[in-house]
XYZ file of N, CA, C and O in Angstrom:
368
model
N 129.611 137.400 355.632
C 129.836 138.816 355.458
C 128.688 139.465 354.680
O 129.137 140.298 353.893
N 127.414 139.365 354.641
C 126.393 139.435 354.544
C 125.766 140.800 354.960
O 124.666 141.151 354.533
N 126.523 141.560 355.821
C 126.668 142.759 356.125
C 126.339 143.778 355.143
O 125.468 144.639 355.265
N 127.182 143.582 354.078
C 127.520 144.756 352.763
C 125.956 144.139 351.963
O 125.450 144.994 351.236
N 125.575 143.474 351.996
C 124.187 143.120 351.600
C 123.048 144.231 352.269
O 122.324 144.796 351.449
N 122.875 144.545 353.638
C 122.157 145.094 354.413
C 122.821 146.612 354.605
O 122.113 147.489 355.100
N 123.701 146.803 354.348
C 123.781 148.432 354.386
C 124.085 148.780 352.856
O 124.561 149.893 352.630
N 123.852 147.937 351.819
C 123.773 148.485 350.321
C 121.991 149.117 350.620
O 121.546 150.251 350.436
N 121.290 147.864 351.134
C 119.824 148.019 351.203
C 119.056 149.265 351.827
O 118.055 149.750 351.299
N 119.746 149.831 353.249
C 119.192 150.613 353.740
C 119.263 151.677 353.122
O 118.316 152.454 353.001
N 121.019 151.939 352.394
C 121.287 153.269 351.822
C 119.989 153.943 351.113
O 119.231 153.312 350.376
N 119.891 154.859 351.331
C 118.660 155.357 350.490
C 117.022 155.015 350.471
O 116.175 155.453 349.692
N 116.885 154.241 351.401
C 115.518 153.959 351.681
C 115.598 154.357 353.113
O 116.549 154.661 353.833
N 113.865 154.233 353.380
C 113.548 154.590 355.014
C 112.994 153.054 355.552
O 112.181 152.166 355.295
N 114.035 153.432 356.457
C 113.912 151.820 357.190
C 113.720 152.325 358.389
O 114.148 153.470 358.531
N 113.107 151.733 359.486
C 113.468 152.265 360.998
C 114.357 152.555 361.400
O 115.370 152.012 360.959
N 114.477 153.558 362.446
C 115.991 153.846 363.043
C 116.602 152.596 363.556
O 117.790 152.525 363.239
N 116.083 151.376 364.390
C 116.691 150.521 364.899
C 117.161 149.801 364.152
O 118.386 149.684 364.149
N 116.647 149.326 363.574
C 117.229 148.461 362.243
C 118.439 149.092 361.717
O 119.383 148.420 361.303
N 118.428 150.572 361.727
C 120.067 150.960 360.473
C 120.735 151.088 361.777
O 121.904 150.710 361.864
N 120.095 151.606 362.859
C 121.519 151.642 363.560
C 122.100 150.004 364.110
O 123.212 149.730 364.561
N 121.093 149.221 363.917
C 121.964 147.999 364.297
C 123.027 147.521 363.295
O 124.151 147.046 363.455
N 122.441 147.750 362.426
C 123.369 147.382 360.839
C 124.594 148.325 361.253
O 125.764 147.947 361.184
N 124.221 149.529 361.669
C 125.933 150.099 361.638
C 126.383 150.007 362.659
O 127.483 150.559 362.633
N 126.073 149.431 364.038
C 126.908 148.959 365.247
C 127.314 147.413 364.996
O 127.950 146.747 365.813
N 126.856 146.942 363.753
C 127.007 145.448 363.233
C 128.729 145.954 362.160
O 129.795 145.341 362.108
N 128.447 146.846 361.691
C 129.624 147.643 360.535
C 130.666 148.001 361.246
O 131.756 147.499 360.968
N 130.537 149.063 362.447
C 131.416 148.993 363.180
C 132.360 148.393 363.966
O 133.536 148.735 364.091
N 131.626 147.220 364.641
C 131.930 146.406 365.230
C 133.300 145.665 364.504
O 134.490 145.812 364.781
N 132.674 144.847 363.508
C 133.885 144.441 362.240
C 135.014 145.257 362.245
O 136.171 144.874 362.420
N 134.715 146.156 362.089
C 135.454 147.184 361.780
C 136.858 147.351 362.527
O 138.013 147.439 362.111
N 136.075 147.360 364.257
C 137.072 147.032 364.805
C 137.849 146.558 365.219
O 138.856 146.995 365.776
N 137.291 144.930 364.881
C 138.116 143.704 364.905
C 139.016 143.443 363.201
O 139.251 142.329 362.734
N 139.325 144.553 362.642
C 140.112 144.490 361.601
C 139.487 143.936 360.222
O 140.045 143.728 359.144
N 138.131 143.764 360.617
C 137.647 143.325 358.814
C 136.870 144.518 358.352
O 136.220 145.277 359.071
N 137.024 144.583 357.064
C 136.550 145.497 356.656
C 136.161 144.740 355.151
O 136.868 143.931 354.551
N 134.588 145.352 354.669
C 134.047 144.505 353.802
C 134.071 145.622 352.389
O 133.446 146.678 352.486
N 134.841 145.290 351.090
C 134.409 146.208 350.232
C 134.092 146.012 348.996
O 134.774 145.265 348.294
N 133.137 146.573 348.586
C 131.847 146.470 347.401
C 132.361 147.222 346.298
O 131.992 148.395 346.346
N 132.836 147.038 345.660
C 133.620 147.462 344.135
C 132.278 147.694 342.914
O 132.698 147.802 341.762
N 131.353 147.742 343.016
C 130.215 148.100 341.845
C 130.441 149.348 342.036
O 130.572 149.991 343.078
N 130.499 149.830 340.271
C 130.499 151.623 339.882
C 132.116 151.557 339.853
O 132.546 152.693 339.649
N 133.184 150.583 339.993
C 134.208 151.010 339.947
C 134.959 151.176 338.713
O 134.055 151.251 337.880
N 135.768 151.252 338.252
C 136.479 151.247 336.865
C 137.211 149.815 337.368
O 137.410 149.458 338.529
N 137.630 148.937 335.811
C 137.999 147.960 335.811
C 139.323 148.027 335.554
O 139.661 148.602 334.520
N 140.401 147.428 336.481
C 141.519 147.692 335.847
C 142.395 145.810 335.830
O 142.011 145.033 336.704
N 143.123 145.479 335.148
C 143.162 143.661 334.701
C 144.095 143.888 335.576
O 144.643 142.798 335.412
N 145.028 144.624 336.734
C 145.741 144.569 337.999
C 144.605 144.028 339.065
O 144.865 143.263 339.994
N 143.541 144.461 338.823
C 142.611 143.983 340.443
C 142.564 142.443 340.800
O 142.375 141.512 340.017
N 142.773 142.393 342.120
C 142.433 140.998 342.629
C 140.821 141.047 342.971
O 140.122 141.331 343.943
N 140.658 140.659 341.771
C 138.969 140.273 341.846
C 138.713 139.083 341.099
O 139.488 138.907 340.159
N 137.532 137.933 341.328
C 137.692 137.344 340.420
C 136.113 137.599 339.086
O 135.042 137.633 339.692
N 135.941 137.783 337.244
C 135.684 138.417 336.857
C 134.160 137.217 336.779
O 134.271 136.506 335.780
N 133.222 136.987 337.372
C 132.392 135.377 337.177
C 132.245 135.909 335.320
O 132.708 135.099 334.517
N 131.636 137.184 334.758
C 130.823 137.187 333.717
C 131.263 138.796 333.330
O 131.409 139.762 334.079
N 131.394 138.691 332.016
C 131.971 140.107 331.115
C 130.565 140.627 329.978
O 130.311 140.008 328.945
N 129.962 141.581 330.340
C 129.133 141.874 329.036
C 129.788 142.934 328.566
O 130.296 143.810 329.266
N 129.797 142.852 326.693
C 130.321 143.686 326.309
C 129.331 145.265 326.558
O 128.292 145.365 327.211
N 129.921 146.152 325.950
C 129.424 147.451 325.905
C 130.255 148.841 325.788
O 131.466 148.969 325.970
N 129.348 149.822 325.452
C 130.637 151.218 324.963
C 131.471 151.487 326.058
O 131.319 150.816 327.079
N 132.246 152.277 326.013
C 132.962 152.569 326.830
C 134.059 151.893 327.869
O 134.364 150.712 327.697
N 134.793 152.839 329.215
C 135.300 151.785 328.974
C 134.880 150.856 330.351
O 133.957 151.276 331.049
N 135.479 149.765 330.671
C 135.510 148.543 331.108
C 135.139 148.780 332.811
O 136.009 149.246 333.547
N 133.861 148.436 333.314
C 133.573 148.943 334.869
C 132.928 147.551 335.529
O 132.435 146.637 334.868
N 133.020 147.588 336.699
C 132.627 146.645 337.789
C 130.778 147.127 337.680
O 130.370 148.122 338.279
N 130.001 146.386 336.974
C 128.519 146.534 337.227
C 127.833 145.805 338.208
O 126.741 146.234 338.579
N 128.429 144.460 338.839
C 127.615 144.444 339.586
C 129.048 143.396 340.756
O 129.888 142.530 340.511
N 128.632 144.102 341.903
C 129.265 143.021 342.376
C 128.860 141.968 343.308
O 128.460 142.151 344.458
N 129.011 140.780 342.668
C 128.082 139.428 343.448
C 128.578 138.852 344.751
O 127.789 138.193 345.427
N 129.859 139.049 345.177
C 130.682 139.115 346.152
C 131.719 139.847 346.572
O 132.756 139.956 345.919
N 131.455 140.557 348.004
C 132.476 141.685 348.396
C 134.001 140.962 348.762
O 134.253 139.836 349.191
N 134.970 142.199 348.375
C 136.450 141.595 348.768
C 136.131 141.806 350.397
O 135.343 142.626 350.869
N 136.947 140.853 351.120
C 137.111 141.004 352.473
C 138.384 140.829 352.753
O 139.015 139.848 352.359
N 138.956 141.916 353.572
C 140.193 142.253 353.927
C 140.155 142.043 355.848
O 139.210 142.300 356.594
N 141.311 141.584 356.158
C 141.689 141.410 357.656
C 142.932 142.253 357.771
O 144.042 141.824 357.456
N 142.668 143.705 358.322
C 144.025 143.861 359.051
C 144.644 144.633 357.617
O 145.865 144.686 357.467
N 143.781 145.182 356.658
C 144.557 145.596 355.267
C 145.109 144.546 354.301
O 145.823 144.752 353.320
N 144.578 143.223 354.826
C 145.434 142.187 353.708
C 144.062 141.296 353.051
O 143.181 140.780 353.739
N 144.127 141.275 351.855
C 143.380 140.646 351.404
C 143.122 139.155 351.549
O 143.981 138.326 351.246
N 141.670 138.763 352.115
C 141.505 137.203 352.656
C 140.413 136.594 351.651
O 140.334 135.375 351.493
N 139.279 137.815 350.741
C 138.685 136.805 349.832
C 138.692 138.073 349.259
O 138.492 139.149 349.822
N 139.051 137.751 347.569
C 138.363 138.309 346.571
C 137.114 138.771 346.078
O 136.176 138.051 346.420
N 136.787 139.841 345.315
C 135.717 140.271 345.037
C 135.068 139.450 344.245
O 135.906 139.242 343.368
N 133.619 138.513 343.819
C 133.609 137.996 342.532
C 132.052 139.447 341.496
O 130.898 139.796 341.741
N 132.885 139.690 340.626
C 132.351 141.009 340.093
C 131.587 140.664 338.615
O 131.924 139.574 338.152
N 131.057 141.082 338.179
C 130.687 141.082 336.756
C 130.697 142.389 336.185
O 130.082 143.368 336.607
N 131.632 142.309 334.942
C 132.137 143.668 334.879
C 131.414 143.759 333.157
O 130.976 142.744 332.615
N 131.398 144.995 332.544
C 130.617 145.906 331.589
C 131.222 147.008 331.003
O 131.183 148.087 331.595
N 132.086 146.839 329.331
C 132.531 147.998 328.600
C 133.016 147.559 327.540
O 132.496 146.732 326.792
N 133.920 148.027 327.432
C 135.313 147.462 325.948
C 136.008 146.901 326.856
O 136.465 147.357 327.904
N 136.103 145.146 326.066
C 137.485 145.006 326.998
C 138.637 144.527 326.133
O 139.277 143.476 326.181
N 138.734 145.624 325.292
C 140.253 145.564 324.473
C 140.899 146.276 326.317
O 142.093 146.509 326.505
């Protein structure tokens, strides 16, 4: 699922047209066979998420998903792998 790797990358840079549109007939595609890949960095952290946490740095504020090293992948709306995230704040 290597996917969410290659359309984090294109976002915002200039890549050739063929290249992004293959990446998103590659996105779609999934898509429509019921997987859907999702990237939780920038999110708020909440100790309900099924994610698993590899590494915690402290810091102000409060508690957010900084980077995420593996996307959750869902089949069909049901969760089949966890996110593995490294998350960044207070974690009282």
């Amino acid at each position: 699922m290597e996917i969410w790797r290659l359309q984090a990358r294109i976002r915002g840079t200039v890549t050739p047209d063929p290249v992004c549109l293959a990446v998103e007939r590659i996105g779609a595609s999934l898509g429509r066979l019921g997987l859907q890949v999702r990237d939780l960095q920038g999110e708020p952290y909440d100790e309900g998420l099924l994610v698993r946490v590899i590494e915690h740095e402290p810091g102000d504020g409060p508690r957010t998903i900084s980077e995420c090293l593996s996307p959750a992948v869902y089949y069909q709306g049901r969760l089949l792998k966890a996110a593995d995230v490294v998350t960044k704040g207070d974690s009282r």
